[in-house]
Coordinates of C-alpha atoms and ligand atoms in Angstrom, one line a residue:
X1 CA 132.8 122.5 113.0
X2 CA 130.1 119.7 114.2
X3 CA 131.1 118.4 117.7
X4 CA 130.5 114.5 117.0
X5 CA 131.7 112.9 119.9
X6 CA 128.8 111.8 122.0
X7 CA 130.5 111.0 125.2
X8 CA 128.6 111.1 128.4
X9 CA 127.2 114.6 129.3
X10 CA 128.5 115.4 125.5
X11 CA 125.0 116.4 123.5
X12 CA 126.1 116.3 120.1
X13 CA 125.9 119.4 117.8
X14 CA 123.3 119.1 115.2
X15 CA 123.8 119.9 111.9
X16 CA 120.0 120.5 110.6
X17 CA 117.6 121.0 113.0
X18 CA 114.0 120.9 112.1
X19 CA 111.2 123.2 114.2
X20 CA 107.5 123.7 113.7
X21 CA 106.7 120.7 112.8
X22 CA 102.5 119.7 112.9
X23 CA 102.6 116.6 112.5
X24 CA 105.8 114.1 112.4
X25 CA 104.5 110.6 111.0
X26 CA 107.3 108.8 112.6
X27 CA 106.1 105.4 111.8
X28 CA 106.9 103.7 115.2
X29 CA 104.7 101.9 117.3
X30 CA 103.7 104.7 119.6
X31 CA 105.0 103.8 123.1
X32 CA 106.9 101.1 121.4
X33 CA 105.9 97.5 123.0
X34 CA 105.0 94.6 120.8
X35 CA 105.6 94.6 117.0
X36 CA 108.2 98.1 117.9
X37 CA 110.7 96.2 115.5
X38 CA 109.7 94.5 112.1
X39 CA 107.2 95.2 109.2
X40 CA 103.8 96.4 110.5
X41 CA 100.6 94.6 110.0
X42 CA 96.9 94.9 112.0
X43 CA 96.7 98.0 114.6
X44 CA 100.0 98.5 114.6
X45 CA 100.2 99.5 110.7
X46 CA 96.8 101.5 110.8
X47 CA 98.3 103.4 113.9
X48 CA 101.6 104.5 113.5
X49 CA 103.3 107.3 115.9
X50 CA 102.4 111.0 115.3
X51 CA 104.0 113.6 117.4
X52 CA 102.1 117.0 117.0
X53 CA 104.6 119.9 117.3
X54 CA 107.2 117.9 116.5
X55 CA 111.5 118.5 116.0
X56 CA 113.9 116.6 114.3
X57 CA 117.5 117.0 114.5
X58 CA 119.9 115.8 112.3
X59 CA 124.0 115.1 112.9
X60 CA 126.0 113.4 109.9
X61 CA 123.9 111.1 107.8
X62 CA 121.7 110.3 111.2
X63 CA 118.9 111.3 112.9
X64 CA 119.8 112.7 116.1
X65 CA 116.5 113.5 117.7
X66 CA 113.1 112.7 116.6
X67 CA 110.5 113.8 119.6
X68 CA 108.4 116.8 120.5
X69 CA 109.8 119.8 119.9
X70 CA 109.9 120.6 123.6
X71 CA 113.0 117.7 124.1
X72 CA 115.4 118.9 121.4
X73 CA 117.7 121.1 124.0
X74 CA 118.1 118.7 126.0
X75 CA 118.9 115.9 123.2
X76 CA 121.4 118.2 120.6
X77 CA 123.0 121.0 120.9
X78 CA 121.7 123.7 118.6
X79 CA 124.2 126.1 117.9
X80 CA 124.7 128.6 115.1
X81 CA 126.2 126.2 113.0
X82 CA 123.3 124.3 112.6
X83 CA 121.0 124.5 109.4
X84 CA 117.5 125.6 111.1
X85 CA 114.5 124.8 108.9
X86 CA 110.8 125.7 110.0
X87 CA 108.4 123.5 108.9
X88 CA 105.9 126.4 109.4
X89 CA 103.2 123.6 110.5
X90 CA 104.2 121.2 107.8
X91 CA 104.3 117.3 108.0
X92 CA 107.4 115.6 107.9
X93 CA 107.4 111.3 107.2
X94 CA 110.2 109.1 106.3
X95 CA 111.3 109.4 102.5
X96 CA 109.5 107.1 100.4
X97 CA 110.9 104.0 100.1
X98 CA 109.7 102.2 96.5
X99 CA 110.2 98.5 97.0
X100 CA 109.9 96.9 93.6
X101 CA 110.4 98.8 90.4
X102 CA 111.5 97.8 87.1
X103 CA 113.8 100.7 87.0
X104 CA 116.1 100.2 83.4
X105 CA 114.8 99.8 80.1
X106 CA 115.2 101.1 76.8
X107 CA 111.6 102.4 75.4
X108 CA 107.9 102.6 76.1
X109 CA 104.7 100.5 75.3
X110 CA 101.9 103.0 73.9
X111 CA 100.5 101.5 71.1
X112 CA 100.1 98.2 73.7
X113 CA 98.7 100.7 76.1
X114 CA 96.0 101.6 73.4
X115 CA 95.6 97.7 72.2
X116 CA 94.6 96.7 76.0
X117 CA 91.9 99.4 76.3
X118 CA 90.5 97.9 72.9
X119 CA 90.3 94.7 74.5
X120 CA 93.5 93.1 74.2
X121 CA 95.0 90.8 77.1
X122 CA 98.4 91.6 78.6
X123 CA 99.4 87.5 78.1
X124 CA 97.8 87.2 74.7
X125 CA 100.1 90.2 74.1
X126 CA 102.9 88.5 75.4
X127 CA 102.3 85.6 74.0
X128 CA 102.4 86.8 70.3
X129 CA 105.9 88.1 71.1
X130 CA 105.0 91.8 72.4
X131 CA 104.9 93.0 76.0
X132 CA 107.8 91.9 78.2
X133 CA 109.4 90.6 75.3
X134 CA 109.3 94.3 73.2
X135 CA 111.4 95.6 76.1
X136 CA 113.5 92.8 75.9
X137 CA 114.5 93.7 72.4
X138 CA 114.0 97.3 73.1
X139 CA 116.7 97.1 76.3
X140 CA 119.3 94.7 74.4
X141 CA 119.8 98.0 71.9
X142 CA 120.2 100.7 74.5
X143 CA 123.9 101.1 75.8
X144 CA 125.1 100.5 79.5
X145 CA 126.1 104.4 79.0
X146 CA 122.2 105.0 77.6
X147 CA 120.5 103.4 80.6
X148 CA 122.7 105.0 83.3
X149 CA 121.3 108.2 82.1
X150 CA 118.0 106.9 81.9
X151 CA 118.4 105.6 85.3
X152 CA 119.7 108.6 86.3
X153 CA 116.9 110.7 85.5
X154 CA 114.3 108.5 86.4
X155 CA 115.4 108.2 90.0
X156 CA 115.8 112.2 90.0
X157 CA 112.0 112.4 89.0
X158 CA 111.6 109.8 92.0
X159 CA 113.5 112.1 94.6
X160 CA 111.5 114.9 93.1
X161 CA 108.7 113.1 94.7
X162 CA 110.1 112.2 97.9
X163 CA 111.6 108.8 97.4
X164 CA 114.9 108.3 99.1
X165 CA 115.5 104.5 98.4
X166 CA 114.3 102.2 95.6
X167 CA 114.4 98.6 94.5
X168 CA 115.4 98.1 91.1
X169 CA 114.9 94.4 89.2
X170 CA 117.0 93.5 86.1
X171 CA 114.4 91.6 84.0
X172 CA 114.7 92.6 80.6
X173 CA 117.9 91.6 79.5
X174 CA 117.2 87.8 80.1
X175 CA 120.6 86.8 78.6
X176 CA 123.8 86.5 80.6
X177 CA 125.3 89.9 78.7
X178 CA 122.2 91.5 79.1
X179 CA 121.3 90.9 82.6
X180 CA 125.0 91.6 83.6
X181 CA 124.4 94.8 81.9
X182 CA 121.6 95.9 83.7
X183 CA 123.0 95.1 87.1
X184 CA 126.4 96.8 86.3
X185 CA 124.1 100.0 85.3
X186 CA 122.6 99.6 89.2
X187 CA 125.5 99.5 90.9
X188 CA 127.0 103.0 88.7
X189 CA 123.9 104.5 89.7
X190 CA 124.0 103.8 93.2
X191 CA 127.6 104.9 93.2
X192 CA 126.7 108.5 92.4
X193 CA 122.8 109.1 92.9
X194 CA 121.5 110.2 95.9
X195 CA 118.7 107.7 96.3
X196 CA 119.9 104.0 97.4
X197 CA 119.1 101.3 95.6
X198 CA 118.4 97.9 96.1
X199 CA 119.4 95.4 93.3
X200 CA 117.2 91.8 92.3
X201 CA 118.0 89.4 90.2
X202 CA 114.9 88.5 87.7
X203 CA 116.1 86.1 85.4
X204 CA 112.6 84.3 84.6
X205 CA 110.8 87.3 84.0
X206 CA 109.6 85.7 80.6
X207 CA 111.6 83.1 77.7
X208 CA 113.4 85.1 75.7
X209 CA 112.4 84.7 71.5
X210 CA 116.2 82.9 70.9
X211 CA 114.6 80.4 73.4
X212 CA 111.0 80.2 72.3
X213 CA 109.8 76.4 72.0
X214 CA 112.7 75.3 74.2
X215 CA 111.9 76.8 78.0
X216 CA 114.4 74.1 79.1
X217 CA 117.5 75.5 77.8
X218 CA 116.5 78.9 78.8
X219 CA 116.0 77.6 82.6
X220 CA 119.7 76.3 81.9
X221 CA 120.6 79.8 81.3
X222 CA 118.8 81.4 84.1
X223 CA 120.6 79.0 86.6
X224 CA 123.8 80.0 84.8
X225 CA 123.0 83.8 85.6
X226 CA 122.3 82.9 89.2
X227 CA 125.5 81.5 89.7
X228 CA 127.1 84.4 87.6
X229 CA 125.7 87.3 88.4
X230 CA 124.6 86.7 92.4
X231 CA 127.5 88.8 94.0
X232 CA 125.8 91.7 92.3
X233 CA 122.2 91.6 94.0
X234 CA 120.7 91.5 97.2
X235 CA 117.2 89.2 96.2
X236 CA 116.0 86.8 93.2
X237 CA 112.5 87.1 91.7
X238 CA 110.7 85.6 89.3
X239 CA 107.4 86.0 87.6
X240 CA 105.6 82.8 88.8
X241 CA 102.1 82.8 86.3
X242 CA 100.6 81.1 83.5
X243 CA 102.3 82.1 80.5
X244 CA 104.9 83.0 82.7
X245 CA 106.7 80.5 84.8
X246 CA 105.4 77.5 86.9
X247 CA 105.1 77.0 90.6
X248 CA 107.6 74.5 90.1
X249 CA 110.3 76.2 88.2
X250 CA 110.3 79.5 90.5
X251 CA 110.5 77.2 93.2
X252 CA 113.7 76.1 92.1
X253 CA 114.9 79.5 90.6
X254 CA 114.6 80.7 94.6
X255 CA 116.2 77.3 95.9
X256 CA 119.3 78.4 93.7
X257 CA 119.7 81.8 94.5
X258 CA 119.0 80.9 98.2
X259 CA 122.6 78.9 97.7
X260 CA 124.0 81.6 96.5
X261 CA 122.7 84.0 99.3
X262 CA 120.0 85.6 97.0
X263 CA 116.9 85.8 99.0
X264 CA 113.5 85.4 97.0
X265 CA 111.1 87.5 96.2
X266 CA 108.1 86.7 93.9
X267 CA 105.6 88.0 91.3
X268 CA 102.9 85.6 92.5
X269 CA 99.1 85.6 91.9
X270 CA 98.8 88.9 89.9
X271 CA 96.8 87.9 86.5
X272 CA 95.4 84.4 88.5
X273 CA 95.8 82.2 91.3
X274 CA 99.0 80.3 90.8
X275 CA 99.4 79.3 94.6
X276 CA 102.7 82.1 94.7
X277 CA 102.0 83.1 97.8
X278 CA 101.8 79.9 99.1
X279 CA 105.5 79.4 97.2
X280 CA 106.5 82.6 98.3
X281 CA 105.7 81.8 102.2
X282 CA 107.2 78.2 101.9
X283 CA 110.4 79.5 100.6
X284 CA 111.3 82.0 103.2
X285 CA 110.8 85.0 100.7
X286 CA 111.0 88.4 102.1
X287 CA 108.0 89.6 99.9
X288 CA 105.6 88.2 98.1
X289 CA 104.2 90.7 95.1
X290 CA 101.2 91.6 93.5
X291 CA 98.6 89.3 94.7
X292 CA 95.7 90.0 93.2
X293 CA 94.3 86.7 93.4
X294 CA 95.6 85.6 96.3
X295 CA 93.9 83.0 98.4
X296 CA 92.7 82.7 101.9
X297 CA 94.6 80.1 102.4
X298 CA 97.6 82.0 100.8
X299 CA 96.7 84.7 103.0
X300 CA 97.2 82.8 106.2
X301 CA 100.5 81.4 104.4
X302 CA 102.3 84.6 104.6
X303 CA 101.0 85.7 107.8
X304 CA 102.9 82.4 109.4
X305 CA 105.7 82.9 107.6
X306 CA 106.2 86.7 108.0
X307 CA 105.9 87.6 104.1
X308 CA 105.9 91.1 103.4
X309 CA 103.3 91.5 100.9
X310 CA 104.1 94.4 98.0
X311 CA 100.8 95.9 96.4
X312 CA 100.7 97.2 93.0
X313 CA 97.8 99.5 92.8
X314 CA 98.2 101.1 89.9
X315 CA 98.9 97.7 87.5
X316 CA 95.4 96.7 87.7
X317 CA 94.4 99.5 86.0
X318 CA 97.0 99.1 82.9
X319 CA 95.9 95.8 82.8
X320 CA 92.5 96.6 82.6
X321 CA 91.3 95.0 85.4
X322 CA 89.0 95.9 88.3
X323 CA 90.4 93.0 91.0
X324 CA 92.7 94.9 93.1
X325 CA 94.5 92.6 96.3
X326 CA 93.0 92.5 99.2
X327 CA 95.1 94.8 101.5
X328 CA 92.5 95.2 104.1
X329 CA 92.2 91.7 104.6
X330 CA 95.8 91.0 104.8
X331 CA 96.7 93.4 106.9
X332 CA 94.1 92.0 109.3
X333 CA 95.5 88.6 108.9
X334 CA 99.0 90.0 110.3
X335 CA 100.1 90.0 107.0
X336 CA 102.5 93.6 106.8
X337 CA 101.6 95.3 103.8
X338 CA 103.6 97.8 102.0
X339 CA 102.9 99.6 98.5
X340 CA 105.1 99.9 95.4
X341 CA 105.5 101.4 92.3
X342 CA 106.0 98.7 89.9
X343 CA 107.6 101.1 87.5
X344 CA 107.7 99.7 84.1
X345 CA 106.9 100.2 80.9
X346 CA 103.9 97.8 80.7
X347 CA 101.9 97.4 83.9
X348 CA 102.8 100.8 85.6
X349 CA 104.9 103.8 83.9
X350 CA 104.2 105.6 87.4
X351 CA 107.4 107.1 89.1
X352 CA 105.4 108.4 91.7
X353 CA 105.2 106.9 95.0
X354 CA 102.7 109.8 96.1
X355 CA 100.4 108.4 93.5
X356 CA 100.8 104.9 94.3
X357 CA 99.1 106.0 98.3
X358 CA 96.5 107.4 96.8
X359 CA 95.4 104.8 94.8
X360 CA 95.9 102.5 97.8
X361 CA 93.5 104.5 99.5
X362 CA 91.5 104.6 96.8
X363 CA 91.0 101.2 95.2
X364 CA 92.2 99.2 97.8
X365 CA 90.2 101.5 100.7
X366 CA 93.3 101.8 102.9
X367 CA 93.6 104.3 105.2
X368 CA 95.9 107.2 104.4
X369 CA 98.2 106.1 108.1
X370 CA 97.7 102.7 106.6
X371 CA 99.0 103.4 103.0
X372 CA 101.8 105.8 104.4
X373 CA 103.0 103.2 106.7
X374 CA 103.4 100.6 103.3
X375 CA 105.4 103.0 101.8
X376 CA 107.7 103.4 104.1
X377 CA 108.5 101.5 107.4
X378 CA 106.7 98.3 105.5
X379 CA 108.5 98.8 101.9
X380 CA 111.8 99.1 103.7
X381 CA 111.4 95.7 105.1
X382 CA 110.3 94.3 101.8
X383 CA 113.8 95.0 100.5
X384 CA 115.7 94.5 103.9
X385 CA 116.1 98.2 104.7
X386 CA 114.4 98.3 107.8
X387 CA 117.5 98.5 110.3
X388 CA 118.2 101.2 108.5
X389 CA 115.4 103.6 106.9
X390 CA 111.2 103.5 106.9
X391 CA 111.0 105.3 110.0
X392 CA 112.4 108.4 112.2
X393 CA 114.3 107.3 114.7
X394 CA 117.4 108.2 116.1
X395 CA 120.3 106.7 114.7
X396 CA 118.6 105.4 111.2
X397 CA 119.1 107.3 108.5
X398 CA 118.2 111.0 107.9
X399 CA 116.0 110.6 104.9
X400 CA 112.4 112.3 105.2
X401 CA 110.2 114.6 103.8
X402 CA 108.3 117.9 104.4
X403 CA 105.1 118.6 103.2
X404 CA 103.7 122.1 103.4
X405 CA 99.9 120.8 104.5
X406 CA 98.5 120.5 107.7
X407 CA 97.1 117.4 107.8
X408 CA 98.6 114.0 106.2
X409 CA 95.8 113.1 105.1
X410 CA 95.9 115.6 102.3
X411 CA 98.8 113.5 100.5
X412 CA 96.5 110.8 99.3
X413 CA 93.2 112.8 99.2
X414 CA 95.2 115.6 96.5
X415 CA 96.0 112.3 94.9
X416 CA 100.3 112.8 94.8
X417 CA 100.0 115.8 93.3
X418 CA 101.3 117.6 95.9
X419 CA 105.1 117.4 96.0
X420 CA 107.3 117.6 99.3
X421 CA 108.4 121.4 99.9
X422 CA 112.1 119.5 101.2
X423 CA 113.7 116.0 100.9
X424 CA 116.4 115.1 103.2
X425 CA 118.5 112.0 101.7
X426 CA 121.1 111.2 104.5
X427 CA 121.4 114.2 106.1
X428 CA 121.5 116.4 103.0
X429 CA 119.1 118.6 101.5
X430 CA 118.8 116.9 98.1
X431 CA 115.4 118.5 96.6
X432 CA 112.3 120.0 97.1
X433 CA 111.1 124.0 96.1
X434 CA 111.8 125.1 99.5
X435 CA 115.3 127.3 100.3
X436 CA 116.7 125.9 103.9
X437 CA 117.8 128.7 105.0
X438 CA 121.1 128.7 107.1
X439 CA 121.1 131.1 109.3
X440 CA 120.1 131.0 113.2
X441 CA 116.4 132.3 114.0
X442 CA 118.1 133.6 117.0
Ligands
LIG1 O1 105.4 93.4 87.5 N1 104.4 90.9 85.8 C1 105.5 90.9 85.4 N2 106.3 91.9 85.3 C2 105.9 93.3 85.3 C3 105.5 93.8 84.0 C4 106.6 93.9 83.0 C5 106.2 94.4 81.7 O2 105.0 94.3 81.2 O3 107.1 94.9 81.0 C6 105.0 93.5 86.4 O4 103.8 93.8 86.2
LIG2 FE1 107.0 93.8 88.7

């Protein structure tokens, strides 16, 4: 039986070790000091903590010890209890953490996939009652039953490939049955999936067609889902864009949920500059999304007021668009930048977080610590996680990954497509092609 009492002189008993580890991309500050708490921005995210021959040890859903592998006796007992796994010279990070997807809805978007890449803008789609709107309709006819299994497997696909926690929007029910729906799918899914999620709120993700030509009585209906439905999230967002919703309006869709205890996030400045940022930074947001267009000036607005700003590689490219945000620049500016997913079935049917590094690296010319840092220790304060996942440390959460490569660079430059070997989700061995073995190597 584990010993857990940690009294003084007491070393607990671990319950997975992990030895032989190359590189552990811990995502502290190394030697801790300024910035060792928060989201990371300027040196601090391009240089995150790497221990070379590295050992974790794990007790309960904890980490226990994260340090060289030459302090582990002295920190845990390692008896023959303990689950020993040899990384054999791997890499281990924190589990992905995917900080804004657009996890349940009912059908995909091809032909609108193929109408874009003839020419086709996303808002003229929208705007002729496709896009957003064909999910909408597509998501009212899929059961609550129907979506918790496509939740379900979706978010298996996402452990698959190392993501351990994951923000999921509501967004495409935009009616107060609909919405409620979605939400109540979230929280049956977090009840028995392995990954956590994170529920938001997006009631103005677009008007709904029972409201089209009168955006006034649908605002009326997305304050009444605020006041309905904010016991069941964590953050409100809304799509603040032309053809979308105005500065104004978002502004007082995040006043509302703020009285109710919804923090904001925002889609802001993704097909233009609509001065989001700027909204998202006076309102206290936690992140601010997309940001494509962002403006100096916005910029220096999030840095002041400690913004997290969530990249969307990959949507520039279903847009058809060459204008990727400027993470370099932010994250010079002190503005923390993590990386997200986006998953959804119109600007990003991409699951994989793996992918979404590379293509940070790629189009945005991060660096690979950069990138790994946004989707991790950064992404888990977009969604306020941070307390409790994003890095290895003792005492957050066991949830990391194991990569059979020797260098962590490879991640990015074999562009995702190579899968973690193990994925620990609080303390438990919940995928991966790797057999931990349990037996002592003594
Ligand atoms: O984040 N921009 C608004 N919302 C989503 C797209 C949703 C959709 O096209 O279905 C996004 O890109
Ligand atoms: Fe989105």
């Amino acid at each position: 039986m584990a010993e857990r009492v940690q009294g003084k002189g007491v070393k607990p008993a671990a319950e997975i070790v992990i030895t032989g580890i190359r590189q552990c991309l811990t995502m502290r500050v190394p030697g801790g000091g300024p910035g060792a708490g928060g989201p990371l921005a300027r040196d601090n995210q391009e240089n995150p903590e790497i221990i070379r021959d590295a050992a974790v040890a794990v007790v309960g859903e904890r980490l226990a010890y994260v340090g060289p592998a030459s302090g582990l006796p002295s920190a845990v007992r390692t008896g023959p209890e303990a689950l020993h796994i040899d990384a054999a010279g791997g890499v281990v990070l924190p589990g992905f953490v995917d900080p804004h997807t657009h996890l349940l809805f009912g059908g995909w978007r091809p032909a609108e996939f193929e109408q874009r890449l003839a020419g086709d803008s996303y808002q003229d789609i929208l705007a002729a009652g496709g896009g957003i709107l064909s999910t909408v309709a597509a998501t009212r006819e899929t059961s609550e039953e129907e979506l918790v299994e496509i939740g379900r497997r979706r978010l298996q696909r996402m452990l698959v490939g190392g993501t351990t926690t994951v923000e999921a929007k509501s967004g495409y029910g935009l009616s107060l049955v609909d919405e409620a729906k979605l939400l109540r799918t979230v929280r049956r899914l977090a009840a028995t999936e392995a990954v956590d999620i994170v529920a938001t709120l997006l009631p103005a993700h677009a008007v709904p067609a029972e409201h089209r030509g009168d955006r006034r009585a649908y605002l009326r209906v997305v304050e009444e889902m605020i006041a309905t439905l904010a016991d069941r999230a964590e953050f409100v967002d809304a799509f603040c864009e032309e053809g979308a919703f105005s500065v104004d309006e978002c502004r007082r869709i995040l006043e509302l949920g703020a009285q109710y205890g919804l923090r904001g996030k925002l889609h802001a400045d993704q097909l233009g500059n609509s001065e989001g940022a700027e909204l998202a930074a006076a309102m206290g947001a936690i992140s601010a999304d997309h940001l494509d267009y962002v403006s100096t000036g916005g910029i220096a607005a999030l840095a002041r007021a400690g913004v997290v700003a969530v990249l969307l590689p990959s949507v520039p490219l279903y847009v058809g668009s060459r204008r990727q945000a400027p993470a370099n620049k932010l994250i010079a500016t002190g503005v923390p930048v993590a990386l997200a997913t986006d998953f959804n079935p119109g600007t990003s049917p991409v699951e994989s977080m793996g992918r979404i590094v590379a293509l940070g690296c790629m189009l945005m010319r991060m660096t690979p610590a950069a990138a790994l840092v946004a989707a991790t220790r950064n992404a888990a304060y977009a969604i306020g996680r941070g307390d409790l996942v994003g890095t290895l440390e003792e005492g957050k959460l066991a949830d990391l990954q194991l990569y059979d490569v020797d260098d962590y660079r490879m991640l990015p430059y074999r562009f995702g497509e190579i899968a973690p070997s193990l994925v620990i989700k609080r303390g438990r061995a919940v995928a991966g092609t790797r057999e931990p073995l349990a037996t002592d190597p003594d």
